[in-house]
Coordinates of C-alpha atoms and ligand atoms in Angstrom, one line a residue:
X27 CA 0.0 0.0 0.0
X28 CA 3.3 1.9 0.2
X29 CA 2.8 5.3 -2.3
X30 CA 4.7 5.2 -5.6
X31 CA 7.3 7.4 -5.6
X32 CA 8.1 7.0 -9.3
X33 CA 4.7 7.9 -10.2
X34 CA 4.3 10.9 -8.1
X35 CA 7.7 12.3 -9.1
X36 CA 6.4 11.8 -13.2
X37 CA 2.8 13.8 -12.4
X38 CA 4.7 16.4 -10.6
X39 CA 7.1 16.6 -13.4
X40 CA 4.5 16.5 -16.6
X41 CA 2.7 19.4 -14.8
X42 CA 5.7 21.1 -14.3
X43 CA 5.7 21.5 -18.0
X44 CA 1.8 23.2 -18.5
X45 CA 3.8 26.7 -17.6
X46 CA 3.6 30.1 -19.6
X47 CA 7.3 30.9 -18.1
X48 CA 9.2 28.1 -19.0
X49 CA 12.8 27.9 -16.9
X50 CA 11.1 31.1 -15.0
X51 CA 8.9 28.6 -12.4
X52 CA 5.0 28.1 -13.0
X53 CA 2.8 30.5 -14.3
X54 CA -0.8 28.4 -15.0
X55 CA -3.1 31.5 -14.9
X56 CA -6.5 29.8 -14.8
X57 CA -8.4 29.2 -18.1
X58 CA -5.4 29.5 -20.1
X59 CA -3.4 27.2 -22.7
X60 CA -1.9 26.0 -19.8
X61 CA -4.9 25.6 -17.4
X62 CA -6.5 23.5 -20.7
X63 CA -2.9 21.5 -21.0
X64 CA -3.1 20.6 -17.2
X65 CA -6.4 20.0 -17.0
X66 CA -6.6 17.5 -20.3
X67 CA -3.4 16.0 -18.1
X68 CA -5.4 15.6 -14.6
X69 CA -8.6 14.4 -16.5
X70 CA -6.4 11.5 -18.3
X71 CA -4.9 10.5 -15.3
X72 CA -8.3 10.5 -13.4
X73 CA -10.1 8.3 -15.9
X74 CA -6.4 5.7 -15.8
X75 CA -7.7 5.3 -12.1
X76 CA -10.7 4.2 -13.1
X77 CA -12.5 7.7 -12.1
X78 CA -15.4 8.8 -13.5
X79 CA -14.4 12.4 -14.5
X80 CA -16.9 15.6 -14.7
X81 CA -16.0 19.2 -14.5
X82 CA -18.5 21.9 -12.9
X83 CA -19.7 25.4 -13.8
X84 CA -16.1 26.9 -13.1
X85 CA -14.0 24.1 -14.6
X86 CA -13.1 22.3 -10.8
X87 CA -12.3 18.9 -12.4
X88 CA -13.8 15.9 -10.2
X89 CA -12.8 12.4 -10.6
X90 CA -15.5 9.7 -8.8
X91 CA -15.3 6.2 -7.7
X92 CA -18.6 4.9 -6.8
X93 CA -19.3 3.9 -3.2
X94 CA -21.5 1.1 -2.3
X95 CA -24.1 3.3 -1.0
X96 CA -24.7 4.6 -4.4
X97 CA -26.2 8.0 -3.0
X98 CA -23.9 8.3 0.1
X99 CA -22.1 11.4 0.5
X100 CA -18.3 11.6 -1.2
X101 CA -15.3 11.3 0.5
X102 CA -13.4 14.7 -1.4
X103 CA -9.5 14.7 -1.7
X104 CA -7.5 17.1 -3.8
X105 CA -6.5 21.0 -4.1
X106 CA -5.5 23.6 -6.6
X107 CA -4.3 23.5 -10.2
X108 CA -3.3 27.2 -11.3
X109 CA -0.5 28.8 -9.9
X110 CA 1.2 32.6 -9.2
X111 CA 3.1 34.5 -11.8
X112 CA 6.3 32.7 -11.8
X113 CA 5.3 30.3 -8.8
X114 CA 6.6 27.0 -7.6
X115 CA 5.7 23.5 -9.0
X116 CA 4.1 22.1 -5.6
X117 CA 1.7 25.3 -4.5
X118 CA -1.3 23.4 -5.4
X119 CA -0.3 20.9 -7.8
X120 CA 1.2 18.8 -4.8
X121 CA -2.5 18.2 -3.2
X122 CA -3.7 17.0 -6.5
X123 CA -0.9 14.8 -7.4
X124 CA -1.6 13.5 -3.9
X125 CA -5.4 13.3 -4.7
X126 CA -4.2 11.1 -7.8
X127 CA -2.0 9.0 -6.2
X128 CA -4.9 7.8 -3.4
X129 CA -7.1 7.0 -6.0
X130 CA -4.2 5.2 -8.1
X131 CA -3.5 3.1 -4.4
X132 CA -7.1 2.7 -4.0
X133 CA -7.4 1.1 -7.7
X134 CA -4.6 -0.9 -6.7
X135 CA -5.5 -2.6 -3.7
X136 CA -9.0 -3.0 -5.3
X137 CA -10.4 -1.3 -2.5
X138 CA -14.0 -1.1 -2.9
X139 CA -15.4 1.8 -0.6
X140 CA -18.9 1.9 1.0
X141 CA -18.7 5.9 0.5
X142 CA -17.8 6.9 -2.8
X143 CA -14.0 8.8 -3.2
X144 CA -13.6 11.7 -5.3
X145 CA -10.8 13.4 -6.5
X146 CA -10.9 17.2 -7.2
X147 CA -8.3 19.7 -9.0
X148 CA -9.5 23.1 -8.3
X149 CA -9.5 26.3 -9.9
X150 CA -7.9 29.8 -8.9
X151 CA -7.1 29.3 -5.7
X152 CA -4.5 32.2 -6.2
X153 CA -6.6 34.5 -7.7
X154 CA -3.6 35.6 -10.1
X155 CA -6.2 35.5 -13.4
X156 CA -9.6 37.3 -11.3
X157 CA -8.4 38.5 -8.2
X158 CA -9.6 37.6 -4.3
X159 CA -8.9 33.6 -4.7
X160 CA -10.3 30.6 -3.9
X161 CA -12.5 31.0 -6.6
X162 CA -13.1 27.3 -7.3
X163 CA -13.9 26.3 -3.6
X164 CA -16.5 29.7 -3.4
X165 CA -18.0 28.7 -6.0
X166 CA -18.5 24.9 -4.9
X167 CA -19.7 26.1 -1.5
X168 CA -22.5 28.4 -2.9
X169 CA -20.3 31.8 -2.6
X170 CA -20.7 32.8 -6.3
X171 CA -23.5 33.5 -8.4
X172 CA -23.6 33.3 -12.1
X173 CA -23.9 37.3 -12.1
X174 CA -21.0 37.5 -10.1
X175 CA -19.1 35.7 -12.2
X176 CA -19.9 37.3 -14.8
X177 CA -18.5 40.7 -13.5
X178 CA -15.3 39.0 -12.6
X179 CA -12.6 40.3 -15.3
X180 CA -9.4 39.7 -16.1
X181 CA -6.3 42.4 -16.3
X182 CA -8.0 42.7 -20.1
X183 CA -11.4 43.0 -19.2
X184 CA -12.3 39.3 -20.2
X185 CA -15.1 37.6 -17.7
X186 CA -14.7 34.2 -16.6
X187 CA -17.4 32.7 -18.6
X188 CA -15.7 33.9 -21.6
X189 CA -12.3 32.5 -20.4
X190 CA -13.9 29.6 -19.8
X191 CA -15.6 29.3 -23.4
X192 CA -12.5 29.5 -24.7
X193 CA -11.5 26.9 -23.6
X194 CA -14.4 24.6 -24.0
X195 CA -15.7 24.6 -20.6
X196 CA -19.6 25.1 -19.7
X197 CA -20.3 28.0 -17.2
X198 CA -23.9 27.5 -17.5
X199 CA -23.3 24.4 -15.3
X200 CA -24.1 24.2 -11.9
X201 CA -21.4 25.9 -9.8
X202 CA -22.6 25.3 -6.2
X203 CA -22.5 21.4 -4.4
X204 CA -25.4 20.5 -2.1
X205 CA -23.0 19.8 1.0
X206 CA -25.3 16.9 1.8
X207 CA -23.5 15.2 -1.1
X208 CA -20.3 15.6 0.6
X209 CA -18.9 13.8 3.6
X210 CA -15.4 15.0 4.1
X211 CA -12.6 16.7 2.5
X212 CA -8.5 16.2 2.1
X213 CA -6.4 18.5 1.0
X214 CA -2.1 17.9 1.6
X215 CA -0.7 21.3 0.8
X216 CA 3.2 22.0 1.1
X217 CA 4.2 23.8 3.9
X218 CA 5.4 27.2 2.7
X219 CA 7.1 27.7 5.7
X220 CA 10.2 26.4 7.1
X221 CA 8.8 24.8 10.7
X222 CA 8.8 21.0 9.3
X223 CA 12.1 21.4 7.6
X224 CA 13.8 22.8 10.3
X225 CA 11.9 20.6 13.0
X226 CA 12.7 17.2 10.5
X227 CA 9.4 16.4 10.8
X228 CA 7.1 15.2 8.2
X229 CA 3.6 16.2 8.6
X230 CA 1.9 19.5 10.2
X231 CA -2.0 18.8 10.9
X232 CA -3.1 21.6 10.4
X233 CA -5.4 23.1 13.2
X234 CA -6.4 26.5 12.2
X235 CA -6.0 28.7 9.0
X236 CA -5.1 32.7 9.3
X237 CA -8.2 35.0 8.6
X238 CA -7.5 36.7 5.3
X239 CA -8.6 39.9 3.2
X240 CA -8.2 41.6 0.0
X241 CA -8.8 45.0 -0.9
X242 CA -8.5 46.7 -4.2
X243 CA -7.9 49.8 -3.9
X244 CA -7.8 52.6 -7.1
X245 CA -6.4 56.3 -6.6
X246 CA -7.3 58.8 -9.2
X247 CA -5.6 62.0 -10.2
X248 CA -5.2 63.7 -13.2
X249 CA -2.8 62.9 -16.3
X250 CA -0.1 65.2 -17.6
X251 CA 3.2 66.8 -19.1
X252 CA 6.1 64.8 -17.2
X253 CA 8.4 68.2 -18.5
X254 CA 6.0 71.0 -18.5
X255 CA 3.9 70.3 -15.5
X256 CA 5.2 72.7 -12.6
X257 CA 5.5 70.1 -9.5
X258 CA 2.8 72.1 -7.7
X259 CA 0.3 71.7 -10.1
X260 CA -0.1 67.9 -10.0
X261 CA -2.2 65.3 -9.2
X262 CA 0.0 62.5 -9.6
X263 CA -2.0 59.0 -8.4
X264 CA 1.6 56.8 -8.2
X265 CA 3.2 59.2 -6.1
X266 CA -0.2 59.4 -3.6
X267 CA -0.5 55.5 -3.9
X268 CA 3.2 55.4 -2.9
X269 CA 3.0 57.4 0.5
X270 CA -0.4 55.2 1.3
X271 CA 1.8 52.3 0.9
X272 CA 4.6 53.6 2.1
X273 CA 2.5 53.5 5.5
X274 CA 1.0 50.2 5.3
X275 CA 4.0 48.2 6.9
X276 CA 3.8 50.3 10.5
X277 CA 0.2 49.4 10.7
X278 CA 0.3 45.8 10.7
X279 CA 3.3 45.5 12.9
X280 CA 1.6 47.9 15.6
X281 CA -1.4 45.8 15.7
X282 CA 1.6 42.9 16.5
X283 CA 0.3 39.1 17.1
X284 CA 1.5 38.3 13.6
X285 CA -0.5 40.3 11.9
X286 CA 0.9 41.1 8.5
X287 CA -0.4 43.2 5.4
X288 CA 1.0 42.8 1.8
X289 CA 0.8 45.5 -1.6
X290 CA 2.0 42.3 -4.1
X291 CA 0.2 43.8 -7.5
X292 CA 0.0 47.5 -9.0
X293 CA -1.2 48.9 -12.1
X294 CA -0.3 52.1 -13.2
X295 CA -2.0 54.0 -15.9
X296 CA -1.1 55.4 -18.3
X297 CA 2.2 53.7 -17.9
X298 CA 4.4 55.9 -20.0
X299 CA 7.4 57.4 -18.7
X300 CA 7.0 61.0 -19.4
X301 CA 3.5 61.0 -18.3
X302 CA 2.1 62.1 -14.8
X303 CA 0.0 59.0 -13.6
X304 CA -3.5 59.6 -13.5
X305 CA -4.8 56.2 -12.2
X306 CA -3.3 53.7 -9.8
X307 CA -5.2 50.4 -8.9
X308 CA -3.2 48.2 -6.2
X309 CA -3.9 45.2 -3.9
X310 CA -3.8 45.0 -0.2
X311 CA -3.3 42.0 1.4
X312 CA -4.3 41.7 5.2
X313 CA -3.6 38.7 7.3
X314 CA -3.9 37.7 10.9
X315 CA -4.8 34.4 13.3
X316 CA -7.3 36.6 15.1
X317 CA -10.3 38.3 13.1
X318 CA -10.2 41.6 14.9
X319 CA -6.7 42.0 14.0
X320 CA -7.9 42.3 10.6
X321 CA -10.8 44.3 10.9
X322 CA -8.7 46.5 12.9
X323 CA -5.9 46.9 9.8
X324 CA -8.2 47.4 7.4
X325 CA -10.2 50.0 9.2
X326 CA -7.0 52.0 9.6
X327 CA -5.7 51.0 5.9
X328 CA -9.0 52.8 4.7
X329 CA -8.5 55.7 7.2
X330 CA -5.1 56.1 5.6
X331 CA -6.6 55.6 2.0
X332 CA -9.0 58.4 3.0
X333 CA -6.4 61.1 4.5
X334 CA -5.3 61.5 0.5
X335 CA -8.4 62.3 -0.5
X336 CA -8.6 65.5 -1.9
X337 CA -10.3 68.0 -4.9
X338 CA -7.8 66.6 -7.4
X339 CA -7.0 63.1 -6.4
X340 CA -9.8 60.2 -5.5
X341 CA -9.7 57.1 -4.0
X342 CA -11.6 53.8 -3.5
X343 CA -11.6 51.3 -1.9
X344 CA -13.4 47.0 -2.7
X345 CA -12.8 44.1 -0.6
X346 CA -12.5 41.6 -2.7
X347 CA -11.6 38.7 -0.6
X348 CA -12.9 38.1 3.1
X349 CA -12.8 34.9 4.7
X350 CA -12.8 34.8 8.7
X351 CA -9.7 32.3 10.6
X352 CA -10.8 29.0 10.3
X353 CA -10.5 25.5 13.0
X354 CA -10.5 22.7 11.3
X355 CA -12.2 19.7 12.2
X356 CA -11.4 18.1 15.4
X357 CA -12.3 14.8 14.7
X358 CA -10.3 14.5 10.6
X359 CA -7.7 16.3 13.0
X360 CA -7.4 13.1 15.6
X361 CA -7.9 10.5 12.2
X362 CA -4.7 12.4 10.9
X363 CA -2.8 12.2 13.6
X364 CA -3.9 8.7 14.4
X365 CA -3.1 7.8 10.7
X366 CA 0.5 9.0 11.4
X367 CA 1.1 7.0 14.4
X368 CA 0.0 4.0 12.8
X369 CA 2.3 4.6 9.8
X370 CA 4.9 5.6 11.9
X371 CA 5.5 8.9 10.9
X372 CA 6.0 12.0 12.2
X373 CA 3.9 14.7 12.5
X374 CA 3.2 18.4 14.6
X375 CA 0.3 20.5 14.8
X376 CA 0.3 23.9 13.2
X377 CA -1.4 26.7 11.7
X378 CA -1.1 28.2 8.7
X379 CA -0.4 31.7 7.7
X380 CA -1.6 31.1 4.1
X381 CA -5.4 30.4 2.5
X382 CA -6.4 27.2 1.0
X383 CA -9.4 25.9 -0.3
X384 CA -9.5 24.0 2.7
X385 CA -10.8 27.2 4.7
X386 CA -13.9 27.6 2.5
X387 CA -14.9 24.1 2.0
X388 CA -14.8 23.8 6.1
X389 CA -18.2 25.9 5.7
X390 CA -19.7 23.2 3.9
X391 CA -18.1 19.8 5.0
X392 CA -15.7 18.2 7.8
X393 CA -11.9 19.4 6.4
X394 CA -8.6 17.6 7.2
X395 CA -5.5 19.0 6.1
X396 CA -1.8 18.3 6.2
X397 CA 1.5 20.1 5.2
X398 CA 4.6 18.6 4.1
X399 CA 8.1 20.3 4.1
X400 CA 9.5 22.5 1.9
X401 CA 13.2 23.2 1.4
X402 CA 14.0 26.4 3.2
X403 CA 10.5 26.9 3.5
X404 CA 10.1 28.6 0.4
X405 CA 7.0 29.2 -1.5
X406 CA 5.7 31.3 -4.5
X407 CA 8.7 31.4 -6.3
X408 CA 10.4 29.1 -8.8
X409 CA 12.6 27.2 -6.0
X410 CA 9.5 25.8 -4.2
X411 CA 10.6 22.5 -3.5
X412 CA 9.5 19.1 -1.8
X413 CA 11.2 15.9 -1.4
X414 CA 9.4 12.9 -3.6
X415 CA 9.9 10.7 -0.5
X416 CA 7.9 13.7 2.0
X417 CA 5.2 13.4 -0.8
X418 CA 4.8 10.3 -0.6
X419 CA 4.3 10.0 3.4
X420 CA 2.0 12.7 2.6
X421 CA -0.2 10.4 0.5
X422 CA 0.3 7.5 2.9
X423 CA -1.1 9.6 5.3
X424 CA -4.3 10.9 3.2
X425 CA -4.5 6.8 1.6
X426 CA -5.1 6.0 5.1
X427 CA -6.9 8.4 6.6
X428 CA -9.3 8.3 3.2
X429 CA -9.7 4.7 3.9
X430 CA -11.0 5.4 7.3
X431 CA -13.4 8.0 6.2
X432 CA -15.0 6.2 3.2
X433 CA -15.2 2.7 5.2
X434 CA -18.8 1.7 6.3
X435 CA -19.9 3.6 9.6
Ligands
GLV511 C1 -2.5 31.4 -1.3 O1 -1.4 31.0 -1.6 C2 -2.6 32.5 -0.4 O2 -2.3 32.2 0.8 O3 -2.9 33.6 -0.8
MN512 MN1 -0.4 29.8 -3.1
MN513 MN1 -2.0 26.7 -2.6

């Protein structure tokens, strides 16, 4: 029952190669060439396993393997498929390789489950194509509506039904899953941190997940001469944007515990050189294990944001993203840890300081989920790394666990 290493290394590997930056680490922006390369990939490997493969109204691929009790709810095991701009190959990827490789060991061992097991690759979790994230899991948990996605655009203005059309995936599907089909979810995520590495342990069961905004926020001012515009005539939007940011870092280490804020994306516009900016859009991202550490940042982010306002420069400010900390379930919690001991491996309890699709889905259905280490603990970038071997006790750890959760009750 041991997991294959060989094959986990190869699924790792072929999906390594659905990138728009090739030797620059993963970029899989979701419903692109590559999305459609990867997903044909996951959906061949599914069916191999003897899954029965269907994809929903965003494109989450599920592969099923029918339970006795034909109507029984599913036992769900998998993660995320599309990556960051010049990410790792494991953020993501690694859950549904993992995901794979139960189903492959459950194929295997002919194991015939009472509840039926089903293996799910997700869709932009990282919110690098749409913004805000955990798209996929929002929209399986009845988050989203089909109006709502529909106002969800791309850097080039393109909604996600038609990003999905081209492509040749349905939105007019159903997007939302009637929990009651659903009895638990498994997601193995890599670390992204360097605890486990540095502890030499294998497995973090993970007990809580940091609460987590997004806000978009867009300063206006007015465009102009870089040359002939006297410096006290302007309403320049990067160089207002700039002090606002310049701010941000002081706020989140006052509030302390943790909490931490983030300005990862900007757009400036017009974008020429010798041309006074005139519109700046930028991201803020607001993290911390306690919710009122967040709602505390953000109320001062927007106090900030609103200082600059002026006659000649505006501001906004969208959330795009909310999702309160999370605890995941105590009882998948005891399983894992249970499953470890029996396997003899080794294993701490953690939290984690970055989203999964784990949080969302623990609205909707009991949610187990493990970390495994990665090298130096590093993460969104191209030197992500896991050990095949800390993979694999990953999947042994999920095979058995899934085992336990799909048997007869
Ligand atoms: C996903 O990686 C996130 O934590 O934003
Ligand atoms: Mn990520
Ligand atoms: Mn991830």
């Amino acid at each position: 029952m041991k997991a294959n290493q060989e094959r986990i290394e190869k699924h790792i590997k072929n999906l390594s190669h659905f990138t728009a930056t090739p030797n620059q680490g993963t970029t899989r922006l979701t419903y692109s060439e590559e999305d459609l390369q990867a997903r044909t990939y996951i959906k061949e490997q599914m069916k191999a396993y003897g899954l029965e493969v269907r994809e929903d109204g965003l494109g989450n691929i599920f592969g099923r393997l029918e339970g006795e009790k034909k109507d029984g709810p599913s036992v769900i095991v998998g993660s995320h498929f599309d990556s960051v701009p010049n990410g790792g190959d494991y953020d993501g990827p690694a859950g549904v390789v993992a995901g794979l490789e139960v189903a492959a060991l459950f194929q295997e061992n002919r194991v015939k489950p009472a509840y039926p097991l089903e293996i799910i690759a997700m869709v932009e979790e990282e919110g690098s194509r749409f913004g805000g994230g955990l798209m996929g899991s929002r929209g399986i948990a009845g988050y989203l509506q089909k109006d709502a996605i529909q106002q969800m655009k791309d850097k080039d203005g393109i909604s996600v039904p038609e990003a999905m059309k081209k492509i040749g995936l349905d939105p007019s599907l159903e997007m939302k899953r009637n929990p009651e089909t659903i009895k638990a979810f498994l997601e193995m995520h890599i670390e992204q941190g360097p605890v486990l590495e540095e502890e030499q342990i294998s497995i973090g069961v993970v007990e809580s997940i940091v609460g987590l905004t997004q806000l978009e926020v867009t300063i206006t001012g007015k465009a102009g001469h870089a040359g002939t515009t006297p410096m006290d005539r302007r309403s320049d939007a990067l160089v207002t944007a700039a002090n606002i940011i310049a701010k941000l870092p002081q706020i989140a280490i006052e509030e302390g515990e943790g909490t931490v804020a983030t300005v990862g994306r900007h757009e400036v516009f017009p974008n020429g050189a010798n041309v006074i900016p005139d519109k700046v859009v930028f991201s803020v991202d607001i993290r911390s294990s306690k919710e009122i550490h967040v709602k505390n940042v953000v109320q001062k982010v927007k106090d900030v944001i609103n200082s600059y306002e002026m006659d000649n420069i505006q501001t906004t400010v969208e959330q795009s993203l909310y999702m309160q900390p999370k605890e995941l379930n105590k009882e998948i919690r005891s399983l894992l840890k249970d499953s470890c001991e029996q396997l003899d491996i080794s294993y701490l309890t953690m939290n984690s300081g970055a989203g999964h699709d784990a949080m969302v889905l623990s609205d909707i259905t009991d949610v187990g989920l493990i970390f495994v280490p990665s090298k130096e603990g590093l993460s969104h970038c191209p030197e992500e790394w896991t050990a095949i071997h800390e993979l694999a006790a990953g999947v042994e750890v999920l095979y058995e666990t899934t085992l336990k959760l799909t048997e007869e009750s």
